[in-house]
mmCIF file of C-alpha atoms in Angstrom:
data_model
loop_
_atom_site.group_PDB
_atom_site.id
_atom_site.type_symbol
_atom_site.label_atom_id
_atom_site.label_comp_id
_atom_site.label_asym_id
_atom_site.label_seq_id
_atom_site.Cartn_x
_atom_site.Cartn_y
_atom_site.Cartn_z
ATOM 1 C CA MET A 1 0.000 0.000 0.000
ATOM 2 C CA GLU A 2 2.828 2.355 0.945
ATOM 3 C CA ASN A 3 4.683 1.678 -2.320
ATOM 4 C CA THR A 4 1.513 2.348 -4.314
ATOM 5 C CA GLU A 5 0.974 5.673 -2.551
ATOM 6 C CA LYS A 6 4.610 6.626 -3.156
ATOM 7 C CA ALA A 7 4.345 5.748 -6.853
ATOM 8 C CA GLU A 8 1.174 7.810 -7.207
ATOM 9 C CA ARG A 9 2.768 10.751 -5.434
ATOM 10 C CA ILE A 10 5.819 10.614 -7.717
ATOM 11 C CA LYS A 11 3.528 10.435 -10.722
ATOM 12 C CA ARG A 12 1.660 13.528 -9.517
ATOM 13 C CA ILE A 13 4.889 15.419 -8.856
ATOM 14 C CA VAL A 14 6.247 14.624 -12.311
ATOM 15 C CA ALA A 15 3.003 15.555 -14.065
ATOM 16 C CA LYS A 16 2.750 18.890 -12.264
ATOM 17 C CA SER A 17 6.438 19.635 -12.839
ATOM 18 C CA VAL A 18 6.226 19.013 -16.582
ATOM 19 C CA ASN A 19 3.227 21.339 -16.784
ATOM 20 C CA LEU A 20 5.085 24.067 -14.891
ATOM 21 C CA PHE A 21 8.244 23.654 -16.977
ATOM 22 C CA LYS A 22 6.221 23.887 -20.156
ATOM 23 C CA THR A 23 4.357 26.993 -18.983
ATOM 24 C CA TYR A 24 7.110 28.994 -17.281
ATOM 25 C CA GLY A 25 10.373 27.480 -18.500
ATOM 26 C CA ILE A 26 12.710 25.028 -16.836
ATOM 27 C CA ARG A 27 15.099 27.603 -15.420
ATOM 28 C CA SER A 28 12.303 29.747 -13.976
ATOM 29 C CA VAL A 29 10.615 26.958 -11.980
ATOM 30 C CA SER A 30 12.195 26.134 -8.628
ATOM 31 C CA MET A 31 11.633 23.213 -6.301
ATOM 32 C CA ASP A 32 9.846 25.708 -4.021
ATOM 33 C CA ASP A 33 7.444 26.531 -6.843
ATOM 34 C CA ILE A 34 6.740 22.857 -7.479
ATOM 35 C CA ALA A 35 6.088 22.101 -3.822
ATOM 36 C CA ARG A 36 3.781 25.100 -3.516
ATOM 37 C CA GLU A 37 1.789 24.179 -6.631
ATOM 38 C CA LEU A 38 1.393 20.638 -5.340
ATOM 39 C CA GLY A 39 0.306 21.832 -1.917
ATOM 40 C CA MET A 40 3.043 19.845 -0.192
ATOM 41 C CA SER A 41 5.997 20.765 1.939
ATOM 42 C CA LYS A 42 9.500 21.058 0.514
ATOM 43 C CA LYS A 43 10.520 18.301 2.903
ATOM 44 C CA THR A 44 8.015 15.912 1.335
ATOM 45 C CA LEU A 45 9.149 16.848 -2.176
ATOM 46 C CA TYR A 46 12.805 16.276 -1.265
ATOM 47 C CA GLU A 47 11.926 12.861 0.162
ATOM 48 C CA HIS A 48 11.287 11.817 -3.442
ATOM 49 C CA PHE A 49 13.787 13.940 -5.377
ATOM 50 C CA ASP A 50 17.141 15.231 -4.127
ATOM 51 C CA ASN A 51 17.177 18.137 -6.580
ATOM 52 C CA LYS A 52 15.639 19.520 -9.762
ATOM 53 C CA ALA A 53 18.101 17.651 -11.967
ATOM 54 C CA GLU A 54 16.861 14.330 -10.577
ATOM 55 C CA LEU A 55 13.255 15.430 -11.070
ATOM 56 C CA LEU A 56 13.948 16.429 -14.685
ATOM 57 C CA SER A 57 15.691 13.129 -15.337
ATOM 58 C CA THR A 58 12.713 11.212 -13.952
ATOM 59 C CA ALA A 59 10.257 13.296 -15.991
ATOM 60 C CA LEU A 60 12.141 12.562 -19.215
ATOM 61 C CA GLU A 61 12.413 8.893 -18.289
ATOM 62 C CA VAL A 62 8.637 8.763 -17.812
ATOM 63 C CA VAL A 63 8.166 10.238 -21.293
ATOM 64 C CA LEU A 64 10.176 7.368 -22.794
ATOM 65 C CA GLN A 65 8.391 4.760 -20.671
ATOM 66 C CA GLU A 66 5.020 6.084 -21.806
ATOM 67 C CA PHE A 67 6.153 5.984 -25.423
ATOM 68 C CA THR A 68 7.314 2.371 -25.077
ATOM 69 C CA LEU A 69 3.967 1.309 -23.591
ATOM 70 C CA TRP A 70 2.123 3.234 -26.297
ATOM 71 C CA TYR A 71 4.241 1.575 -28.999
ATOM 72 C CA ASP A 72 3.500 -1.887 -27.609
ATOM 73 C CA ASP A 73 -0.221 -1.100 -27.874
ATOM 74 C CA LEU A 74 0.247 0.234 -31.407
ATOM 75 C CA LYS A 75 1.865 -3.012 -32.548
ATOM 76 C CA GLU A 76 -1.187 -4.901 -31.357
ATOM 77 C CA GLN A 77 -3.280 -3.005 -33.934
ATOM 78 C CA ASN A 78 -1.482 -4.787 -36.798
ATOM 79 C CA LEU A 79 -1.301 -1.687 -38.997
ATOM 80 C CA ASN A 80 0.772 -1.755 -42.152
ATOM 81 C CA ALA A 81 4.239 -0.219 -41.884
ATOM 82 C CA ILE A 82 3.288 3.155 -43.404
ATOM 83 C CA ASP A 83 0.308 3.719 -41.110
ATOM 84 C CA GLU A 84 2.373 2.547 -38.168
ATOM 85 C CA LEU A 85 5.201 4.955 -38.986
ATOM 86 C CA LEU A 86 2.710 7.776 -39.469
ATOM 87 C CA SER A 87 1.304 7.121 -35.985
ATOM 88 C CA ILE A 88 4.789 6.919 -34.475
ATOM 89 C CA SER A 89 5.887 10.169 -36.092
ATOM 90 C CA LYS A 90 2.798 11.982 -34.861
ATOM 91 C CA ARG A 91 3.500 10.735 -31.355
ATOM 92 C CA VAL A 92 7.125 11.919 -31.520
ATOM 93 C CA ASN A 93 5.941 15.290 -32.794
ATOM 94 C CA ASP A 94 3.476 15.557 -29.898
ATOM 95 C CA GLU A 95 6.265 14.916 -27.395
ATOM 96 C CA TYR A 96 8.469 17.619 -28.914
ATOM 97 C CA ALA A 97 5.515 19.999 -28.829
ATOM 98 C CA LYS A 98 5.556 19.833 -25.028
ATOM 99 C CA PHE A 99 8.819 21.738 -24.864
ATOM 100 C CA SER A 100 9.716 25.040 -26.474
ATOM 101 C CA PRO A 101 13.175 25.815 -27.917
ATOM 102 C CA SER A 102 13.935 27.782 -24.736
ATOM 103 C CA ASN A 103 13.264 24.712 -22.589
ATOM 104 C CA ILE A 104 15.569 22.598 -24.720
ATOM 105 C CA PHE A 105 18.193 25.351 -24.480
ATOM 106 C CA ASP A 106 17.850 25.395 -20.680
ATOM 107 C CA LEU A 107 18.265 21.638 -20.503
ATOM 108 C CA LYS A 108 21.406 21.721 -22.628
ATOM 109 C CA LYS A 109 22.943 24.681 -20.768
ATOM 110 C CA TYR A 110 22.022 23.982 -17.147
ATOM 111 C CA TYR A 111 21.419 20.221 -17.123
ATOM 112 C CA PRO A 112 23.719 18.820 -19.834
ATOM 113 C CA ASP A 113 24.085 15.407 -18.209
ATOM 114 C CA VAL A 114 20.307 15.018 -17.942
ATOM 115 C CA ILE A 115 19.595 15.867 -21.575
ATOM 116 C CA LYS A 116 22.576 13.825 -22.793
ATOM 117 C CA GLU A 117 21.303 10.719 -21.022
ATOM 118 C CA HIS A 118 17.786 11.323 -22.317
ATOM 119 C CA ILE A 119 18.925 11.757 -25.915
ATOM 120 C CA ASN A 120 21.031 8.581 -25.754
ATOM 121 C CA ASN A 121 18.106 6.570 -24.357
ATOM 122 C CA GLU A 122 15.751 8.091 -26.904
ATOM 123 C CA LYS A 123 18.137 7.193 -29.734
ATOM 124 C CA GLN A 124 18.246 3.557 -28.656
ATOM 125 C CA ILE A 125 14.460 3.288 -28.465
ATOM 126 C CA THR A 126 13.918 5.146 -31.741
ATOM 127 C CA TYR A 127 16.497 3.010 -33.534
ATOM 128 C CA THR A 128 14.806 -0.202 -32.401
ATOM 129 C CA VAL A 129 11.391 1.093 -33.464
ATOM 130 C CA LEU A 130 12.643 2.152 -36.903
ATOM 131 C CA VAL A 131 14.405 -1.160 -37.545
ATOM 132 C CA GLU A 132 11.218 -3.047 -36.685
ATOM 133 C CA ASN A 133 9.183 -0.757 -38.935
ATOM 134 C CA LEU A 134 11.567 -1.121 -41.873
ATOM 135 C CA ARG A 135 11.537 -4.906 -41.608
ATOM 136 C CA LYS A 136 7.751 -4.888 -41.334
ATOM 137 C CA GLY A 137 7.455 -2.761 -44.458
ATOM 138 C CA ILE A 138 9.772 -5.037 -46.420
ATOM 139 C CA THR A 139 7.870 -8.131 -45.309
ATOM 140 C CA GLY A 140 4.584 -6.409 -46.158
ATOM 141 C CA ASN A 141 5.830 -5.606 -49.673
ATOM 142 C CA ILE A 142 5.370 -1.839 -49.384
ATOM 143 C CA TYR A 143 9.030 -0.957 -48.685
ATOM 144 C CA ARG A 144 11.885 -1.681 -51.062
ATOM 145 C CA ASN A 145 13.518 -5.052 -50.461
ATOM 146 C CA ASP A 146 17.044 -3.749 -51.062
ATOM 147 C CA LEU A 147 17.144 -1.425 -48.049
ATOM 148 C CA ASP A 148 20.087 -1.338 -45.663
ATOM 149 C CA VAL A 149 17.852 -1.431 -42.599
ATOM 150 C CA ASP A 150 20.484 -0.680 -39.950
ATOM 151 C CA LEU A 151 22.032 2.198 -41.889
ATOM 152 C CA ILE A 152 18.708 3.861 -42.742
ATOM 153 C CA ALA A 153 17.464 3.571 -39.167
ATOM 154 C CA GLY A 154 20.714 5.029 -37.859
ATOM 155 C CA LEU A 155 20.634 7.964 -40.255
ATOM 156 C CA TYR A 156 17.024 8.806 -39.422
ATOM 157 C CA VAL A 157 17.777 8.667 -35.698
ATOM 158 C CA GLN A 158 20.558 11.206 -36.218
ATOM 159 C CA LYS A 159 18.183 13.528 -38.069
ATOM 160 C CA ILE A 160 15.708 13.362 -35.197
ATOM 161 C CA ALA A 161 18.498 14.037 -32.697
ATOM 162 C CA VAL A 162 19.450 17.205 -34.572
ATOM 163 C CA LEU A 163 15.973 18.564 -33.854
ATOM 164 C CA HIS A 164 16.876 18.642 -30.164
ATOM 165 C CA SER A 165 19.171 21.573 -30.866
ATOM 166 C CA GLY A 166 16.350 23.762 -32.153
ATOM 167 C CA GLU A 167 18.754 25.428 -34.570
ATOM 168 C CA PHE A 168 16.620 24.732 -37.635
ATOM 169 C CA TRP A 169 13.361 25.916 -36.134
ATOM 170 C CA SER A 170 14.364 28.817 -33.896
ATOM 171 C CA ASP A 171 13.639 31.108 -36.828
ATOM 172 C CA ALA A 172 9.984 32.219 -36.756
ATOM 173 C CA ASN A 173 9.772 31.602 -40.509
ATOM 174 C CA VAL A 174 10.726 27.925 -40.150
ATOM 175 C CA THR A 175 8.499 25.903 -37.859
ATOM 176 C CA PHE A 176 9.312 22.591 -36.243
ATOM 177 C CA GLU A 177 6.055 21.300 -37.728
ATOM 178 C CA LYS A 178 7.183 21.984 -41.291
ATOM 179 C CA ILE A 179 10.661 20.533 -40.829
ATOM 180 C CA PHE A 180 9.284 17.377 -39.242
ATOM 181 C CA GLU A 181 6.716 16.976 -42.022
ATOM 182 C CA ILE A 182 9.324 17.320 -44.770
ATOM 183 C CA MET A 183 11.765 15.002 -43.010
ATOM 184 C CA PHE A 184 9.070 12.360 -42.562
ATOM 185 C CA GLU A 185 7.878 12.539 -46.168
ATOM 186 C CA ASN A 186 11.424 12.378 -47.545
ATOM 187 C CA HIS A 187 12.079 9.321 -45.392
ATOM 188 C CA ILE A 188 8.938 7.576 -46.619
ATOM 189 C CA ARG A 189 9.586 8.368 -50.283
ATOM 190 C CA GLY A 190 13.101 7.001 -49.979
ATOM 191 C CA ILE A 191 12.070 3.589 -48.640
ATOM 192 C CA VAL A 192 8.755 2.696 -50.308
ATOM 193 C CA ASN A 193 8.327 0.611 -53.448
ATOM 194 C CA PRO A 194 5.736 1.617 -56.113
ATOM 195 C CA GLU A 195 2.899 -0.061 -54.201
ATOM 196 C CA GLY A 196 3.936 1.678 -51.010
ATOM 197 C CA LEU A 197 4.202 5.036 -52.752
ATOM 198 C CA GLU A 198 0.696 4.685 -54.147
ATOM 199 C CA TYR A 199 -0.621 3.887 -50.671
ATOM 200 C CA PHE A 200 1.280 6.781 -49.119
ATOM 201 C CA GLU A 201 -0.191 9.223 -51.653
ATOM 202 C CA GLN A 202 -3.635 8.069 -50.548
ATOM 203 C CA ARG A 203 -2.752 8.577 -46.890
ATOM 204 C CA LYS A 204 -0.797 11.808 -47.284
ATOM 205 C CA SER A 205 -3.731 13.895 -46.116
ATOM 206 C CA GLN A 206 -3.170 12.359 -42.668
ATOM 207 C CA LEU A 207 0.294 13.923 -42.547
ATOM 208 C CA ILE A 208 -0.671 16.669 -40.105
ATOM 209 C CA PHE A 209 1.658 17.431 -37.240
ATOM 210 C CA LYS A 210 1.256 19.795 -34.316
ATOM 211 C CA ASN A 211 3.111 23.071 -34.531
ATOM 212 C CA LEU A 212 5.644 23.600 -31.765
ATOM 213 C CA GLN A 213 4.676 26.641 -29.737
#
């Protein structure tokens, strides 16, 4: 019972913290602010997290755990590889949309170890997902059968990692949404066979991503 209550409390702390970070910025939100918003004492908050860096690390870890659980559910739907990849890309876009360029900048400047660990873990998960998707598309006869699966997955992971920097979408004239859309479509067009391309053209209207605010 005690462990369940502790887990629920940690979940509530993380959820509230992410909301505050998104609204006010990571640097601007202190542990005092988090405790006050949760209606708990600082002592209680520090019983679960030694500092803000640990809280940030846990919050980012939860994001990856939630994605993994979501992906497991997605696989149960038995979608074809294109529809599956479309769903995955929308999910990734949604996660990026939770954090502004300034939040990513704060993470890299003030919590470099936290963001480095998160990016490395994210790369591993994304790579595994992409390899599975590529193999599924080849088996389903909608991706080319001459693809170098490991190389293509690795290259796409690197492209996604670059988006963490925010350099390409810090300009108001270039949105994250547009870059992600183009990157996704170029990836699809490079791996599909004629049958897959025809299907993608039919599904292209579903290629709508959230703009990063």
